mmCIF file of C-alpha atoms and ligand atoms in Angstrom:
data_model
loop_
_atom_site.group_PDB
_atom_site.id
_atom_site.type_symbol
_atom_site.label_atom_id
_atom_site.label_comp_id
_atom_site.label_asym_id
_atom_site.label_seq_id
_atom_site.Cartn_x
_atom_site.Cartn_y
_atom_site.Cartn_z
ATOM 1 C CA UNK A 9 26.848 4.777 14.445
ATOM 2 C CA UNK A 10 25.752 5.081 17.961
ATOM 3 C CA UNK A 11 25.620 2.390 19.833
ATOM 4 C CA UNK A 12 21.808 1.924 21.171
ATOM 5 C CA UNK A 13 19.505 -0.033 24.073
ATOM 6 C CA UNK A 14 15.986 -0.020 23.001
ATOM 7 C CA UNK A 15 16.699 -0.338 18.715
ATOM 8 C CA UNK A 16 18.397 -2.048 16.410
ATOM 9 C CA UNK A 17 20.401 -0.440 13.179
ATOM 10 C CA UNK A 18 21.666 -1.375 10.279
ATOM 11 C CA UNK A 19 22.508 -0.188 7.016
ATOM 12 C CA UNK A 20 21.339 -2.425 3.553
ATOM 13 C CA UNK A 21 23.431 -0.696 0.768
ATOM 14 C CA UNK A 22 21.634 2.517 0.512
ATOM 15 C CA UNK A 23 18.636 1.762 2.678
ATOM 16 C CA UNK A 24 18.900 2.487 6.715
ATOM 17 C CA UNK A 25 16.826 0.105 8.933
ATOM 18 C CA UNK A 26 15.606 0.889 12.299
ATOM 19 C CA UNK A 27 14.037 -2.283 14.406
ATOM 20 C CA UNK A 28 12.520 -1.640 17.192
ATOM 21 C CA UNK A 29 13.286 -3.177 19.973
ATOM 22 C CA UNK A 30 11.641 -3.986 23.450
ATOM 23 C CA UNK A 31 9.731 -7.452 23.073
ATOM 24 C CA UNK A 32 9.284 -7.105 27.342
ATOM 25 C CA UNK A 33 7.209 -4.377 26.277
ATOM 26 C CA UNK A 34 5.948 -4.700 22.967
ATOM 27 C CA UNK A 35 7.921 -1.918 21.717
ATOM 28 C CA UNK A 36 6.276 0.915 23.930
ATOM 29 C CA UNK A 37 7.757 3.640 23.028
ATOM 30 C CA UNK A 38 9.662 4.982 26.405
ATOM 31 C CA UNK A 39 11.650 8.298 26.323
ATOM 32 C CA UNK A 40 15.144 6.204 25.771
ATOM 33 C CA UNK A 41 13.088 4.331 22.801
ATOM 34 C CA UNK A 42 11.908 7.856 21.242
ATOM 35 C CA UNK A 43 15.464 9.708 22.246
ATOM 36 C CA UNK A 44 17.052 6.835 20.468
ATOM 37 C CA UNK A 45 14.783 6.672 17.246
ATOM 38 C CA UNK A 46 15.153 10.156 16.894
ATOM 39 C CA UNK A 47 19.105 9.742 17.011
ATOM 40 C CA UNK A 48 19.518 7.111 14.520
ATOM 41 C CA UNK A 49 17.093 8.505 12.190
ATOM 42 C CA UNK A 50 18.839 11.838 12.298
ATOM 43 C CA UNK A 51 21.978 10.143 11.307
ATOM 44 C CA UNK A 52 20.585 8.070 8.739
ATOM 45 C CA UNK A 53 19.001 11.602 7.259
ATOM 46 C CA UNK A 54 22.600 13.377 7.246
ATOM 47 C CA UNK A 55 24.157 10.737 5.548
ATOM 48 C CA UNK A 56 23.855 11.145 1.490
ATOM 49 C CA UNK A 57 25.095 7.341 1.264
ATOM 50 C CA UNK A 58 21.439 6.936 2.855
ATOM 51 C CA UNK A 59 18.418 7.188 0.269
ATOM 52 C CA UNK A 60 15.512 5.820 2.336
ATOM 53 C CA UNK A 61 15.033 4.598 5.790
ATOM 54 C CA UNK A 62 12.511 1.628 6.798
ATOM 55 C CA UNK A 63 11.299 1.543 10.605
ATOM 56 C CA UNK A 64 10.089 -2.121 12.014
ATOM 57 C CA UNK A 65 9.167 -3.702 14.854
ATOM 58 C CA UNK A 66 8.803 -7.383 15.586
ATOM 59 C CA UNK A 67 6.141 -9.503 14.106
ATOM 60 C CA UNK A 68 3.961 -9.298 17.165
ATOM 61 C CA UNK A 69 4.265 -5.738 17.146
ATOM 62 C CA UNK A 70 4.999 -2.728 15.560
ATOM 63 C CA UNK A 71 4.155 -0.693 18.611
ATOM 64 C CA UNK A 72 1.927 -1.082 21.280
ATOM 65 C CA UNK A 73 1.836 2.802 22.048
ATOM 66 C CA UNK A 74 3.760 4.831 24.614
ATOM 67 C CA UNK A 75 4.942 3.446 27.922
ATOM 68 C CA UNK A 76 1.859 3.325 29.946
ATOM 69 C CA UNK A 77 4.216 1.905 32.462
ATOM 70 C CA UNK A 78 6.370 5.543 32.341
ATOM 71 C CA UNK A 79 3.896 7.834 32.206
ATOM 72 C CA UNK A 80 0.699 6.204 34.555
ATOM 73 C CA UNK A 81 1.827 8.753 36.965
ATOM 74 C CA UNK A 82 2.839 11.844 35.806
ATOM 75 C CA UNK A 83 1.099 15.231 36.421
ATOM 76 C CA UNK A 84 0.321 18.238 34.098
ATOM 77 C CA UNK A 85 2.651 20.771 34.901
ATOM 78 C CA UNK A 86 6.052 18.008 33.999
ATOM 79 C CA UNK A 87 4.366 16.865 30.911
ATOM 80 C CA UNK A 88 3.925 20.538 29.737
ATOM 81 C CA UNK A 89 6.997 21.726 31.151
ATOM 82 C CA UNK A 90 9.167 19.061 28.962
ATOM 83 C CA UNK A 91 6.492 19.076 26.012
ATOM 84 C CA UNK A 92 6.316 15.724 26.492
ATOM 85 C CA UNK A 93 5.688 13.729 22.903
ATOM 86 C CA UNK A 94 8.167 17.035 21.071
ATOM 87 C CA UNK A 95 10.248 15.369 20.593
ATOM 88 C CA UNK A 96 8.637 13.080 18.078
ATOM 89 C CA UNK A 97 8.589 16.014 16.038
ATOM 90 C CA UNK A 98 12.256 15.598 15.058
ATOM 91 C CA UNK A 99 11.700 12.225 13.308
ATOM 92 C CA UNK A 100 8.459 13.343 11.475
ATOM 93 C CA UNK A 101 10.539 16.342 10.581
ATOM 94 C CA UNK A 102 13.337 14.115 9.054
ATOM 95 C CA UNK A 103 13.675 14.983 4.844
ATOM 96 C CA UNK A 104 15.200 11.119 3.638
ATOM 97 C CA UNK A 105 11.313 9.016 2.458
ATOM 98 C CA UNK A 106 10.083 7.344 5.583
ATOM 99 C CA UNK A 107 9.068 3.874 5.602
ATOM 100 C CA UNK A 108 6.836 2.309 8.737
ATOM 101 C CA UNK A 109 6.586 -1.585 8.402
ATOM 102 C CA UNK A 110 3.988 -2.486 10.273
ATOM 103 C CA UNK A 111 3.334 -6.394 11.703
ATOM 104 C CA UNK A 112 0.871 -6.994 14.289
ATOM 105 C CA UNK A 113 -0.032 -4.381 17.201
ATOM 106 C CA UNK A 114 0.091 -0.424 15.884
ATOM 107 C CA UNK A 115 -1.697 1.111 18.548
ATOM 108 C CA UNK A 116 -1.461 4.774 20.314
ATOM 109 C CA UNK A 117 1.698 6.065 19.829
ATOM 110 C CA UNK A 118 2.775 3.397 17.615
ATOM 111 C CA UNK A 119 -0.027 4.085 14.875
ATOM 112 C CA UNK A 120 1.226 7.788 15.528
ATOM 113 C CA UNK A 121 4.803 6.619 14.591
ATOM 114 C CA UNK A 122 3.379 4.320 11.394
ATOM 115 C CA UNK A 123 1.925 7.676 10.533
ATOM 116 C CA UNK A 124 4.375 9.986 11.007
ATOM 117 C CA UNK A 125 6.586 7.715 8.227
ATOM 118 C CA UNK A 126 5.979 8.703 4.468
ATOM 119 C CA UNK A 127 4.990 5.223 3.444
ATOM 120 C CA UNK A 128 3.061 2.616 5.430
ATOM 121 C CA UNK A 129 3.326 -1.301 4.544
ATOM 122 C CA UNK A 130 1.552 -3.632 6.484
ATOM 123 C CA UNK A 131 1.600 -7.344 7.140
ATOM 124 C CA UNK A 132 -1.858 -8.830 6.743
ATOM 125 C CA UNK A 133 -1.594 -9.412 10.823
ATOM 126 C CA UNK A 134 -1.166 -5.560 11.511
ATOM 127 C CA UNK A 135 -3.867 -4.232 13.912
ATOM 128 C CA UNK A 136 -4.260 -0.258 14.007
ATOM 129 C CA UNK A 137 -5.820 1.562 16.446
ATOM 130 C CA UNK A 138 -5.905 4.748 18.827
ATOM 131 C CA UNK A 139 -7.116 3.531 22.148
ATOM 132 C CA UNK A 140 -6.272 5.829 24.483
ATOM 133 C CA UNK A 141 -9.895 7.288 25.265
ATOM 134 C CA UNK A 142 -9.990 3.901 27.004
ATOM 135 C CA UNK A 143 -6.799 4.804 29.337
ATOM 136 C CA UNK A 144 -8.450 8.052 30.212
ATOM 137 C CA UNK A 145 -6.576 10.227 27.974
ATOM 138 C CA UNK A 146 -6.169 11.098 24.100
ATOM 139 C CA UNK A 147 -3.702 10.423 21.562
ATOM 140 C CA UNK A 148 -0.778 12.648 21.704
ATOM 141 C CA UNK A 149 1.959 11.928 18.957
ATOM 142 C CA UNK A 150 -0.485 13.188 16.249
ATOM 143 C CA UNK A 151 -3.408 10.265 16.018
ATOM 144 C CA UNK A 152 -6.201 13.231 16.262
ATOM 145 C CA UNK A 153 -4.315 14.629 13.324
ATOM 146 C CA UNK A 154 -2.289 12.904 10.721
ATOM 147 C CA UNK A 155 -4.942 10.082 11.102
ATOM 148 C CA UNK A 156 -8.222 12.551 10.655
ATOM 149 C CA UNK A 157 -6.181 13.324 7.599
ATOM 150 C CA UNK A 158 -5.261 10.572 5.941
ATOM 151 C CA UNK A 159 -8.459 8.696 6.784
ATOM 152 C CA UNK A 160 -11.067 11.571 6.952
ATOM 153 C CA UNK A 161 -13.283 12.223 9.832
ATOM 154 C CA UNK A 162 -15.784 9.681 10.082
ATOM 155 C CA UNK A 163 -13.783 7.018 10.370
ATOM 156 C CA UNK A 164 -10.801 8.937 12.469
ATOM 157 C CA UNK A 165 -13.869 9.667 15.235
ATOM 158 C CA UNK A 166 -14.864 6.112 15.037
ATOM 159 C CA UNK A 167 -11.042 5.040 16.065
ATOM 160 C CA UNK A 168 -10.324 8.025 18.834
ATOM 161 C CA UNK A 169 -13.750 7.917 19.968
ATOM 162 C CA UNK A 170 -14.370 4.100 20.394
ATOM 163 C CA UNK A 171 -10.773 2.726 21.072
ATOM 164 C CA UNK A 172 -11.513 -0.083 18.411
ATOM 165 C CA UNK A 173 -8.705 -1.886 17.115
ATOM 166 C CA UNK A 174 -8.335 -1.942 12.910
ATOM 167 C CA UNK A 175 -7.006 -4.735 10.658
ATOM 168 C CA UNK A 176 -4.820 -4.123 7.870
ATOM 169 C CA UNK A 177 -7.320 -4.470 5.184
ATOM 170 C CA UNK A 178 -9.461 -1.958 6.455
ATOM 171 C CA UNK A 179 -6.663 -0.133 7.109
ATOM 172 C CA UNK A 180 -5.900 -0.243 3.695
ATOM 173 C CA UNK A 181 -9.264 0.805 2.176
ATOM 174 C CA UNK A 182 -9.137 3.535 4.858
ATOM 175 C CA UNK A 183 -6.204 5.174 3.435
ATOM 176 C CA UNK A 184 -3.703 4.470 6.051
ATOM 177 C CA UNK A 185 -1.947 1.954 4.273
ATOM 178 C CA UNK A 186 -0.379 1.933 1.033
ATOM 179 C CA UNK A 187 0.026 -1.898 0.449
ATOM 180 C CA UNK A 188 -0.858 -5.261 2.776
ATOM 181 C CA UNK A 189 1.143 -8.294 2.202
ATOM 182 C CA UNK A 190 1.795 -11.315 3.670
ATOM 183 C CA UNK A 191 3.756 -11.281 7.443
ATOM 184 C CA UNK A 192 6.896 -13.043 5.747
ATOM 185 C CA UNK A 193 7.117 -10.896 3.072
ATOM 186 C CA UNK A 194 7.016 -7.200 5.148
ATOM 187 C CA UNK A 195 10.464 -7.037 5.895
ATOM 188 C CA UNK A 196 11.690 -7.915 2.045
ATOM 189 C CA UNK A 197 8.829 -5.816 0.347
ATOM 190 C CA UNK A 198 9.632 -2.952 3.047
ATOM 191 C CA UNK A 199 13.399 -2.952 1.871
ATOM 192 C CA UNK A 200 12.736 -3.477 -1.746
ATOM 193 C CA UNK A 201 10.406 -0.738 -1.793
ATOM 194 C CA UNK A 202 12.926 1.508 0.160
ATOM 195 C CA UNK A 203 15.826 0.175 -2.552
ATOM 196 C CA UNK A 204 13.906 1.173 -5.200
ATOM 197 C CA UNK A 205 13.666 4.638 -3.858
ATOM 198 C CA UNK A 206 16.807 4.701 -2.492
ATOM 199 C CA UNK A 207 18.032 4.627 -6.582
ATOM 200 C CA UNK A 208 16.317 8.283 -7.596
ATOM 201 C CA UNK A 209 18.457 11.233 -6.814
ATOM 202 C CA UNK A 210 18.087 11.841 -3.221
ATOM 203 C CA UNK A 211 17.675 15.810 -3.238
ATOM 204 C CA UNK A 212 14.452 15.050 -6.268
ATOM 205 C CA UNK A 213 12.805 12.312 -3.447
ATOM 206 C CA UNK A 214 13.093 15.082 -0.931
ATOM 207 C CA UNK A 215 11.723 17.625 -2.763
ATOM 208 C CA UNK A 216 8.999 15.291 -3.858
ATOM 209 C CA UNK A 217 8.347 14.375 -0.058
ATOM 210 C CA UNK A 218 8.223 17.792 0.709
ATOM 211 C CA UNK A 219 5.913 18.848 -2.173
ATOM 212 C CA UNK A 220 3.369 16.330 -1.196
ATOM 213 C CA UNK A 221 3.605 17.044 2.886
ATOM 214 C CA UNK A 222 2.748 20.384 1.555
ATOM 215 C CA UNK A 223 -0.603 19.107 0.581
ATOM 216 C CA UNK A 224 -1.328 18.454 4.294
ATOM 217 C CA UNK A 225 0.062 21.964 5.706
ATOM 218 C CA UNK A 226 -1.493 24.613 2.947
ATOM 219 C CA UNK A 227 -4.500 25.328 1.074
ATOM 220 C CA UNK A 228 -5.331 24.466 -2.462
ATOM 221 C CA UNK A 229 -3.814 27.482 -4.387
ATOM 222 C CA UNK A 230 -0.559 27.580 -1.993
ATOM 223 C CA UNK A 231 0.236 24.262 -2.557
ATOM 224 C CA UNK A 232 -0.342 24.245 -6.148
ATOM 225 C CA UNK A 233 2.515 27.363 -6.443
ATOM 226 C CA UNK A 234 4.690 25.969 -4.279
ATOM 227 C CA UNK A 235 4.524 22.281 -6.309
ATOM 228 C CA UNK A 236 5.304 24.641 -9.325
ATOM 229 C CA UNK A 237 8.406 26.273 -7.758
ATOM 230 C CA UNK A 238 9.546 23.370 -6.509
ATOM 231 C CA UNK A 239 9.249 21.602 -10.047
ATOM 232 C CA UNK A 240 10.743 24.576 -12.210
ATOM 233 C CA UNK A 241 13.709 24.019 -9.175
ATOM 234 C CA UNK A 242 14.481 20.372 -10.135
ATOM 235 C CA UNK A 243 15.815 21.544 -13.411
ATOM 236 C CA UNK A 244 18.465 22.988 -11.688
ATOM 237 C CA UNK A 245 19.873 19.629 -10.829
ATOM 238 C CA UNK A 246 22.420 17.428 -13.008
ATOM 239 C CA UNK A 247 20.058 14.803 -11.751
ATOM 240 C CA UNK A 248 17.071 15.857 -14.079
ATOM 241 C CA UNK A 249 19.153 16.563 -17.216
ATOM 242 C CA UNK A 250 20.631 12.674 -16.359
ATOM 243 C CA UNK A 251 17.290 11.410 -15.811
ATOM 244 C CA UNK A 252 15.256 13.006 -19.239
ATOM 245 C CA UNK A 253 18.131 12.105 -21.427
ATOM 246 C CA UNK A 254 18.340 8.374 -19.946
ATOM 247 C CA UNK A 255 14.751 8.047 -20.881
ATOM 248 C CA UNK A 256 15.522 9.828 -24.395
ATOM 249 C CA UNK A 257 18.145 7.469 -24.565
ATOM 250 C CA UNK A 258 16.947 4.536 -23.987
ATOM 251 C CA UNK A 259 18.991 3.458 -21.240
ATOM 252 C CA UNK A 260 18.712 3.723 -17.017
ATOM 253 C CA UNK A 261 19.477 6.590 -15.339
ATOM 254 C CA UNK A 262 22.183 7.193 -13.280
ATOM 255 C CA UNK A 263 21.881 9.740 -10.525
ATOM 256 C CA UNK A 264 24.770 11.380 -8.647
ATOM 257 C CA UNK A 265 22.766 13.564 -5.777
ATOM 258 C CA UNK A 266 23.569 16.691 -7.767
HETATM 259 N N1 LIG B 321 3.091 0.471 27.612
HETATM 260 C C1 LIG B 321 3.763 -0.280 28.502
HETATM 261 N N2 LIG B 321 3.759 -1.625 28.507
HETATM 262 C C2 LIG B 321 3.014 -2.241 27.568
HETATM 263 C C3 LIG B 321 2.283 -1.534 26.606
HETATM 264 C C4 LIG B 321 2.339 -0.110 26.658
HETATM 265 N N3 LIG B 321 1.728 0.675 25.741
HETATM 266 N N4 LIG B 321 1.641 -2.409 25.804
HETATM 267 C C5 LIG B 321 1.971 -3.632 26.244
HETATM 268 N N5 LIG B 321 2.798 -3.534 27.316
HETATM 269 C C6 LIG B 321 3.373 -4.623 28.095
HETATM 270 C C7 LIG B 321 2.340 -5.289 28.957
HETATM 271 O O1 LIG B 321 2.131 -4.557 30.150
HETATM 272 C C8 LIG B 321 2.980 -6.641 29.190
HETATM 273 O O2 LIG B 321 3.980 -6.495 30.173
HETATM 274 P P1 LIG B 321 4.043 -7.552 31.416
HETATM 275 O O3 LIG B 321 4.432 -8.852 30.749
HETATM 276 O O4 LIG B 321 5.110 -6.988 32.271
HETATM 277 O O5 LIG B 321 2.701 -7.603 31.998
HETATM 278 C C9 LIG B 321 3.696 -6.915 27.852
HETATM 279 O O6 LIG B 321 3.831 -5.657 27.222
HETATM 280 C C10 LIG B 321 2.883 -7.812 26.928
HETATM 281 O O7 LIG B 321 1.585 -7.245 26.808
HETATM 282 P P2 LIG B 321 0.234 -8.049 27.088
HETATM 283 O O8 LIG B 321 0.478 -9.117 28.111
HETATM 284 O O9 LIG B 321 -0.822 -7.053 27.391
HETATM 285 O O10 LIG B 321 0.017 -8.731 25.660
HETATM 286 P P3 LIG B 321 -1.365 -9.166 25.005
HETATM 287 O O11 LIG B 321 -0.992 -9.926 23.776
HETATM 288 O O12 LIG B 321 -2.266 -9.795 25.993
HETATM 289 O O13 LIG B 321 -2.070 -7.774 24.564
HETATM 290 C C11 LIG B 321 -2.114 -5.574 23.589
HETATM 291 C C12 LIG B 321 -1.463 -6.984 23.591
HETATM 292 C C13 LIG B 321 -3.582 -5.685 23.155
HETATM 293 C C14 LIG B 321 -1.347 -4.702 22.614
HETATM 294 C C15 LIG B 321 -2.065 -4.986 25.012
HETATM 295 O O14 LIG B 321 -0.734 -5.091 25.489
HETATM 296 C C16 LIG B 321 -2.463 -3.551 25.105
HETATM 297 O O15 LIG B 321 -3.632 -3.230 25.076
HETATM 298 N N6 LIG B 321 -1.467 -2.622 25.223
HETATM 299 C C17 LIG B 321 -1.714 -1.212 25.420
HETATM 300 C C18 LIG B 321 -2.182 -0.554 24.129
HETATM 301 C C19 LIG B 321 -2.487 0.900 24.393
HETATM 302 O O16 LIG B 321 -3.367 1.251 25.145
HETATM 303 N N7 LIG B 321 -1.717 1.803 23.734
HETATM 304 C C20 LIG B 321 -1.861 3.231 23.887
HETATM 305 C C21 LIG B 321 -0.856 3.741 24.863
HETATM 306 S S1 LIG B 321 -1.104 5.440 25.293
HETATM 307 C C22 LIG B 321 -0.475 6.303 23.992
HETATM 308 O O17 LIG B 321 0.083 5.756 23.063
HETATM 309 C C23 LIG B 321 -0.611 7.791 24.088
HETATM 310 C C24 LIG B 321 -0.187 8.534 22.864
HETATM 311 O O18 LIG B 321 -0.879 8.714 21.919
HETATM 312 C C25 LIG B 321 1.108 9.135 22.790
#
């Protein structure tokens, strides 16, 4: 793999880690950081030997948001011109199951990032928030978005509105979060959790990702057919024939990606 400045990588059987990695900074995400993310998750993603892929930061924080420090003084007309924040796209648009373990500071962009993964874990020190509006500007990497969606309204005009910081458990409650656990633990229950998925038949868990991200780009009826097609298209697989008849059998399933 690539060798990289601003992350770290490594590969846990099946499972592909990315660690973020500017502790000068507190992980703001400059363009090399987001160039380089977007690299090594694109790797991970064409790699079949790769069945989930967990992104971390440090335990102070996750992210502290995008590099006020880089952007302070840029104008309109570059930002537009090089769509600044696109490229983000790429890694939300990766098909492997996502992972975001979050410890301490997820704010701005990094909350974006924690939501652009499929899965968020938190340590019980993790501290969400999109504070922008206090910078002079508004979140950019999806917080007006993916955040209104997966926390609703009221509370997603709270955050962007106010700047106030959240802790995990509210997080949690919110909807943000699908499990808080202890700071020590984040890493292990992360990779565990990413093992675990890592053992289903990769092409099923992407279908299954994609089903549900349906949910968040059609209406009701859509969604519904397309979760139907995309069911009635598993049985196509080896993998489903392996899996019922493990189950009818009485033994565990072994899945070959096919
Ligand atoms: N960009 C650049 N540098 C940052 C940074 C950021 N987002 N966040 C922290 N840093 C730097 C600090 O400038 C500091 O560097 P120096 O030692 O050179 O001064 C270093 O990281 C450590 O930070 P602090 O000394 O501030 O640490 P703290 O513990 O006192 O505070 C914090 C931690 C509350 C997270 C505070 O650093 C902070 O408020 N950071 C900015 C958070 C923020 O506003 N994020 C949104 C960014 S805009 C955005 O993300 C837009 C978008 O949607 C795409």
């Amino acid at each position: 793999m690539t060798d990289f400045e601003t992350i770290l990588i490594e590969r846990r059987e099946r499972v592909g880690l990315i660690t973020l990695n500017r502790p000068e900074s507190l992980n703001a995400l400059n363009t090399t950081l987001m160039t380089e993310v977007v690299a090594a998750a694109g790797e991970f993603d064409a790699d079949p030997g790769i069945g989930a892929i967990v992104v971390t930061g440090s335990s102070r924080a996750f992210a502290a948001g995008a590099d006020i420090k880089e952007m302070a003084e840029a104008r309109y007309p570059e930002f537009y011109l090089a769509d600044w924040g696109a490229g983000w796209d790429r890694f939300a648009a990766v098909r492997t199951p996502t992972i975001a373990a979050v410890a301490g500071y997820a704010l701005g962009g990094g909350c974006e990032l924690a939501l652009m993964c499929d899965i968020v874990l938190a340590a019980d020190t993790a501290v969400f928030g999109q504070p922008e509006i206090k910078l002079g500007t508004i979140p950019g990497l999806g917080g007006s978005q993916r955040l209104t969606r997966a926390v609703g309204k009221a509370l997603a005009m709270d955050l962007v509105l106010t700047g106030r910081n959240m802790h995990a458990d509210e997080a949690l409650r919110a909807g943000l979060v699908a499990r808080v656990v202890a700071a020590d633990a984040l890493l292990d229950e992360a990779l565990r959790t990413a093992t675990t998925i890592a053992s289903m038949s990769l092409p099923i868990a992407m279908l299954a990702k994609e089903a549900v991200n349906a949910a968040f780009e059609t209406e009701l009826t859509a969604g519904l057919r397309f979760e139907r097609r995309v069911f009635h298209s598993t049985f196509a697989t080896r993998d489903q024939k392996e899996g019922m008849r493990a189950f009818i059998e009485k033994r565990a399933a072994t899945f070959t990606n096919d």
